[in-house]
Coordinates of C-alpha atoms and ligand atoms in Angstrom, one line a residue:
M1 CA -4.8 -9.2 10.2
Q2 CA -7.1 -10.6 7.5
L3 CA -10.5 -9.3 7.0
V4 CA -13.0 -11.5 5.3
N5 CA -14.2 -9.3 2.5
H6 CA -17.8 -8.4 3.4
G7 CA -17.1 -4.8 2.6
V8 CA -16.5 -5.2 -1.1
D9 CA -19.1 -6.7 -3.5
G10 CA -17.9 -10.1 -4.9
G11 CA -18.7 -9.0 -8.5
L12 CA -16.6 -5.9 -8.1
S13 CA -13.8 -7.8 -6.7
R14 CA -13.9 -10.2 -9.6
Q15 CA -14.0 -7.3 -12.1
I16 CA -11.0 -5.4 -10.7
K17 CA -9.0 -8.7 -10.7
A18 CA -9.9 -9.2 -14.4
D19 CA -9.2 -5.6 -15.4
V20 CA -5.8 -5.5 -13.6
S21 CA -4.7 -8.9 -15.0
E22 CA -5.7 -7.7 -18.5
F23 CA -3.7 -4.4 -18.1
F24 CA -0.5 -6.2 -17.2
S25 CA -0.9 -8.7 -20.0
L26 CA -0.8 -5.9 -22.6
P27 CA 2.4 -5.5 -24.6
L28 CA 5.0 -3.2 -22.9
E29 CA 4.4 -0.4 -25.5
E30 CA 0.7 -0.2 -24.6
K31 CA 1.4 -0.2 -20.8
S32 CA 4.0 2.5 -21.5
A33 CA 1.2 4.8 -22.6
V34 CA 0.8 5.6 -18.9
A35 CA 4.6 5.4 -18.0
I36 CA 5.8 7.2 -14.9
P37 CA 7.5 10.4 -16.1
P38 CA 11.0 11.2 -14.8
N39 CA 10.8 12.4 -11.2
G40 CA 7.1 11.4 -11.2
M41 CA 5.2 9.0 -8.9
Q42 CA 2.0 8.1 -10.8
G43 CA 1.8 5.7 -13.7
F44 CA 3.3 2.4 -14.8
G45 CA 7.0 1.6 -14.0
H46 CA 9.2 1.4 -10.9
H47 CA 9.6 3.3 -7.6
F48 CA 12.5 3.7 -5.3
V49 CA 15.1 3.9 -8.1
F50 CA 18.0 5.9 -6.8
S51 CA 21.0 4.8 -9.0
K52 CA 21.9 2.8 -12.1
E53 CA 24.0 0.4 -10.0
Q54 CA 21.3 -0.6 -7.5
K55 CA 19.5 -4.0 -7.6
L56 CA 15.9 -3.3 -8.5
D57 CA 12.9 -4.9 -6.9
W58 CA 11.5 -7.6 -9.1
V59 CA 8.2 -5.9 -9.8
D60 CA 6.4 -3.7 -12.3
L61 CA 3.8 -1.4 -10.7
L62 CA 1.0 0.9 -11.6
F63 CA 0.7 3.7 -9.0
L64 CA -2.3 6.0 -8.9
A65 CA -3.7 8.6 -6.6
T66 CA -7.4 7.7 -6.3
R67 CA -8.8 10.1 -3.6
P68 CA -9.7 12.9 -3.1
V69 CA -11.4 12.4 -6.5
E70 CA -10.8 15.9 -7.7
E71 CA -7.0 15.3 -7.4
R72 CA -6.9 12.4 -9.7
S73 CA -4.5 12.6 -12.7
L74 CA -6.6 10.7 -15.2
D75 CA -3.8 10.8 -17.8
F76 CA -2.1 8.0 -15.8
W77 CA -5.3 5.9 -15.6
P78 CA -5.1 3.2 -18.3
K79 CA -7.7 3.4 -21.1
K80 CA -7.2 -0.3 -21.7
P81 CA -9.0 -2.4 -20.9
P82 CA -11.9 0.0 -21.5
T83 CA -13.6 -0.9 -18.2
F84 CA -10.5 -0.3 -16.1
R85 CA -11.2 3.3 -15.0
D86 CA -14.8 2.7 -14.0
T87 CA -13.9 -0.5 -12.1
L88 CA -11.0 1.2 -10.2
D89 CA -13.3 4.1 -9.3
K90 CA -15.9 1.8 -7.8
Y91 CA -13.5 -0.5 -6.2
T92 CA -11.5 2.2 -4.4
A93 CA -14.7 3.9 -3.3
E94 CA -15.7 0.6 -1.6
L95 CA -12.3 0.3 0.0
A96 CA -12.4 3.8 1.4
N97 CA -15.7 2.8 3.2
V98 CA -14.0 -0.3 4.6
A99 CA -11.0 1.8 5.8
E100 CA -13.3 4.3 7.4
Q101 CA -15.2 1.6 9.3
L102 CA -11.9 0.1 10.5
F103 CA -10.6 3.5 11.7
R104 CA -13.9 3.8 13.7
F105 CA -13.5 0.4 15.2
M106 CA -9.9 1.2 16.1
A107 CA -10.9 4.4 17.8
E108 CA -13.5 2.5 19.8
D109 CA -11.0 -0.2 20.7
L110 CA -8.5 2.4 21.9
G111 CA -11.2 4.4 23.8
V112 CA -10.2 7.6 22.0
D113 CA -12.3 10.3 20.5
H114 CA -13.4 9.2 16.9
D115 CA -12.7 12.7 15.5
A116 CA -9.2 12.7 16.9
L117 CA -8.3 9.6 15.0
L118 CA -10.5 10.1 11.9
G119 CA -9.5 13.7 11.6
T120 CA -6.0 12.7 10.6
F121 CA -7.5 10.7 7.6
K122 CA -10.2 13.3 6.8
G123 CA -11.6 12.8 3.3
L124 CA -9.8 9.4 3.2
P125 CA -6.9 10.3 1.0
Q126 CA -6.0 7.1 -0.9
C127 CA -3.5 5.8 -3.5
V128 CA -3.2 2.4 -5.0
R129 CA -0.1 0.5 -5.9
I130 CA -0.9 -2.4 -8.2
N131 CA 2.0 -4.8 -8.1
Y132 CA 2.9 -7.3 -10.9
Y133 CA 5.7 -9.7 -9.8
P134 CA 6.9 -11.7 -12.8
P135 CA 8.1 -15.3 -12.0
C136 CA 11.9 -15.7 -11.7
R137 CA 13.7 -19.1 -12.0
Q138 CA 16.3 -17.9 -9.6
A139 CA 13.6 -16.6 -7.2
D140 CA 16.0 -16.8 -4.2
K141 CA 18.3 -14.2 -5.8
V142 CA 15.6 -11.5 -6.1
L143 CA 13.0 -9.8 -3.9
G144 CA 9.7 -8.6 -5.3
L145 CA 9.6 -5.8 -2.7
S146 CA 12.3 -5.0 -0.2
P147 CA 11.5 -5.0 3.5
H148 CA 9.6 -1.9 4.5
T149 CA 6.7 -0.5 6.5
D150 CA 4.0 1.4 4.8
G151 CA 4.2 5.2 5.4
V152 CA 0.5 5.6 5.7
G153 CA -2.4 4.9 8.2
M154 CA -3.6 1.6 6.9
T155 CA -3.2 -0.6 3.8
L156 CA -5.8 -2.9 2.4
L157 CA -4.3 -5.6 0.2
L158 CA -6.1 -7.7 -2.3
H159 CA -4.5 -10.8 -3.9
V160 CA -5.5 -10.8 -7.5
N161 CA -4.4 -14.4 -8.0
D162 CA -3.8 -17.1 -5.5
V163 CA 0.0 -17.0 -5.5
Q164 CA 1.5 -16.5 -2.1
G165 CA 4.5 -14.1 -1.6
L166 CA 3.8 -11.7 1.3
Q167 CA 5.9 -12.1 4.4
I168 CA 5.9 -10.2 7.7
R169 CA 8.7 -9.9 10.2
K170 CA 8.1 -10.7 13.8
G171 CA 10.8 -11.1 16.4
G172 CA 13.5 -10.9 13.7
E173 CA 12.0 -13.8 11.7
W174 CA 10.0 -13.8 8.4
F175 CA 6.6 -15.4 8.3
S176 CA 4.6 -16.1 5.1
V177 CA 1.0 -14.8 5.0
Q178 CA -1.4 -17.2 3.4
A179 CA -4.0 -15.1 1.7
L180 CA -7.5 -16.3 2.4
P181 CA -9.9 -16.4 -0.6
G182 CA -12.2 -13.5 -0.5
A183 CA -10.2 -11.6 2.2
L184 CA -8.4 -8.4 2.4
V185 CA -5.1 -8.2 4.3
V186 CA -5.1 -5.2 6.6
N187 CA -1.6 -3.8 7.2
I188 CA -1.1 -1.1 9.9
G189 CA 1.2 1.6 8.7
D190 CA 3.6 4.1 10.4
V191 CA 1.1 6.8 10.8
L192 CA -1.2 4.6 12.9
E193 CA 1.7 3.4 15.0
I194 CA 2.6 7.0 15.8
L195 CA -1.0 8.1 16.4
T196 CA -1.8 5.2 18.7
N197 CA 1.5 5.7 20.6
G198 CA 2.7 2.3 19.6
K199 CA -0.4 0.4 20.7
Y200 CA -0.8 -0.7 17.0
K201 CA 2.4 -1.6 15.4
S202 CA 3.4 -0.8 11.8
I203 CA 4.3 -4.2 10.4
E204 CA 7.5 -4.7 8.5
H205 CA 6.9 -6.7 5.4
R206 CA 8.4 -7.8 2.0
A207 CA 7.3 -9.7 -1.0
V208 CA 9.1 -12.8 -2.3
I209 CA 8.9 -14.2 -5.9
N210 CA 7.6 -17.4 -7.2
P211 CA 9.9 -19.4 -9.5
E212 CA 7.0 -20.4 -11.9
K213 CA 4.0 -18.2 -11.4
E214 CA 3.4 -14.5 -11.8
R215 CA 1.8 -12.8 -8.7
I216 CA -0.5 -9.7 -8.7
T217 CA -1.6 -7.7 -5.8
I218 CA -3.5 -4.4 -5.3
A219 CA -2.4 -2.4 -2.2
A220 CA -4.7 0.5 -1.3
F221 CA -3.0 3.0 1.0
H222 CA -5.1 5.2 3.2
S223 CA -2.9 8.2 4.1
L224 CA -2.8 11.5 5.8
H225 CA -5.0 14.5 5.2
L226 CA -2.4 17.2 4.6
P227 CA -1.4 19.6 6.0
C228 CA -1.3 18.2 9.5
T229 CA 1.0 17.3 12.3
I230 CA 1.3 13.6 13.3
G231 CA 1.9 12.7 16.9
P232 CA 0.5 10.3 19.6
L233 CA -3.1 11.0 20.6
Q234 CA -3.1 12.9 23.9
E235 CA -5.5 10.4 25.5
L236 CA -2.9 7.6 25.1
G237 CA -0.5 8.9 27.8
N238 CA 3.2 9.9 27.6
P239 CA 4.2 10.2 24.0
H240 CA 6.7 7.6 22.8
Y241 CA 7.1 9.3 19.3
K242 CA 8.0 12.9 18.3
A243 CA 5.3 15.0 16.7
I244 CA 6.2 15.7 13.1
D245 CA 4.7 17.7 10.3
G246 CA 2.9 15.5 7.7
F247 CA 4.9 16.8 4.7
E248 CA 8.2 16.3 6.6
F249 CA 7.1 12.8 7.5
T250 CA 6.3 11.9 3.9
K251 CA 9.6 13.4 2.6
G252 CA 11.6 11.5 5.3
Y253 CA 9.8 8.2 4.5
F254 CA 10.7 8.3 0.8
A255 CA 14.3 9.4 1.5
A256 CA 14.7 6.4 3.8
K257 CA 14.5 4.1 0.7
L258 CA 12.5 1.1 2.0
E259 CA 14.9 0.1 4.8
G260 CA 12.6 -1.8 7.1
R261 CA 11.5 0.1 10.2
R262 CA 14.6 2.4 10.3
Y263 CA 12.7 5.7 9.6
L264 CA 9.9 4.9 12.0
E265 CA 12.4 4.0 14.7
S266 CA 14.2 7.4 14.2
L267 CA 10.9 9.1 15.3
K268 CA 10.8 7.4 18.7
L269 CA 11.5 9.4 21.8
Ligands
AKG1 O1 2.4 -7.5 -2.8 C1 2.5 -7.7 -1.6 O2 2.2 -8.7 -1.1 C2 2.9 -6.5 -0.8 C3 2.7 -5.2 -1.4 C4 3.2 -4.0 -0.5 O3 3.7 -4.2 0.5 C5 3.1 -2.6 -1.0 O4 2.7 -2.4 -2.2 O5 3.5 -1.8 -0.2
FE2_2 FE1 3.9 -2.4 1.7

């Protein structure tokens, strides 16, 4: 689903695009000032690295926890460009508002109690994964991001430049998503699929690489308020998914190493 971006001020959206592009254009030594530490998650580097032999995804990323605000680790927030921190703070606050509105509309659409749905996302916990996909002449030999579903409630994706690369899987086939200018792509994640008892489907997706042009995107993940138990909302009939502790779910998601819908399918009854 693409949402024309009324929720985010145009100037702010331009500013975040400029700051993010500037960060990735810095020399490696400068970006490494916020490198992900061994066994860490936040900062600049790579995720889902399990062995020296594996083929890596063709992407550099900057991953930051942005909400709740008091849990930010500012050490990993770049100081260059100097406007970066302030812009990211404002941009992510706006996106949290958009996410909250969408959760409300979804509750309405499903005819469920707002609190039952919104309670799972209380305080709107949020992380951003800023993806920089370098071009690759042999683009068909690499993947920017392996097929996966997002292990969260909902992702709001902004294209920083106009290079296409996102694909979604439907009926076993891959379809390219053409980003509309000024729009956010809204991706349903695993947690919403479980909560809605499968009425909303977590979309399997991947990112492909352009042979000539770099591609930059900002994924803002809206995730669980922990601790909690995730299970289908009672109003939605016989449950089709097991109820699972939120921490267990997150551990299982990362252990499943980006293998399409495999982990989510394992939670079906
Ligand atoms: O860059 C994209 O198009 C997809 C990003 C994505 O799926 C993610 O960061 O989880
Ligand atoms: Fe994703």
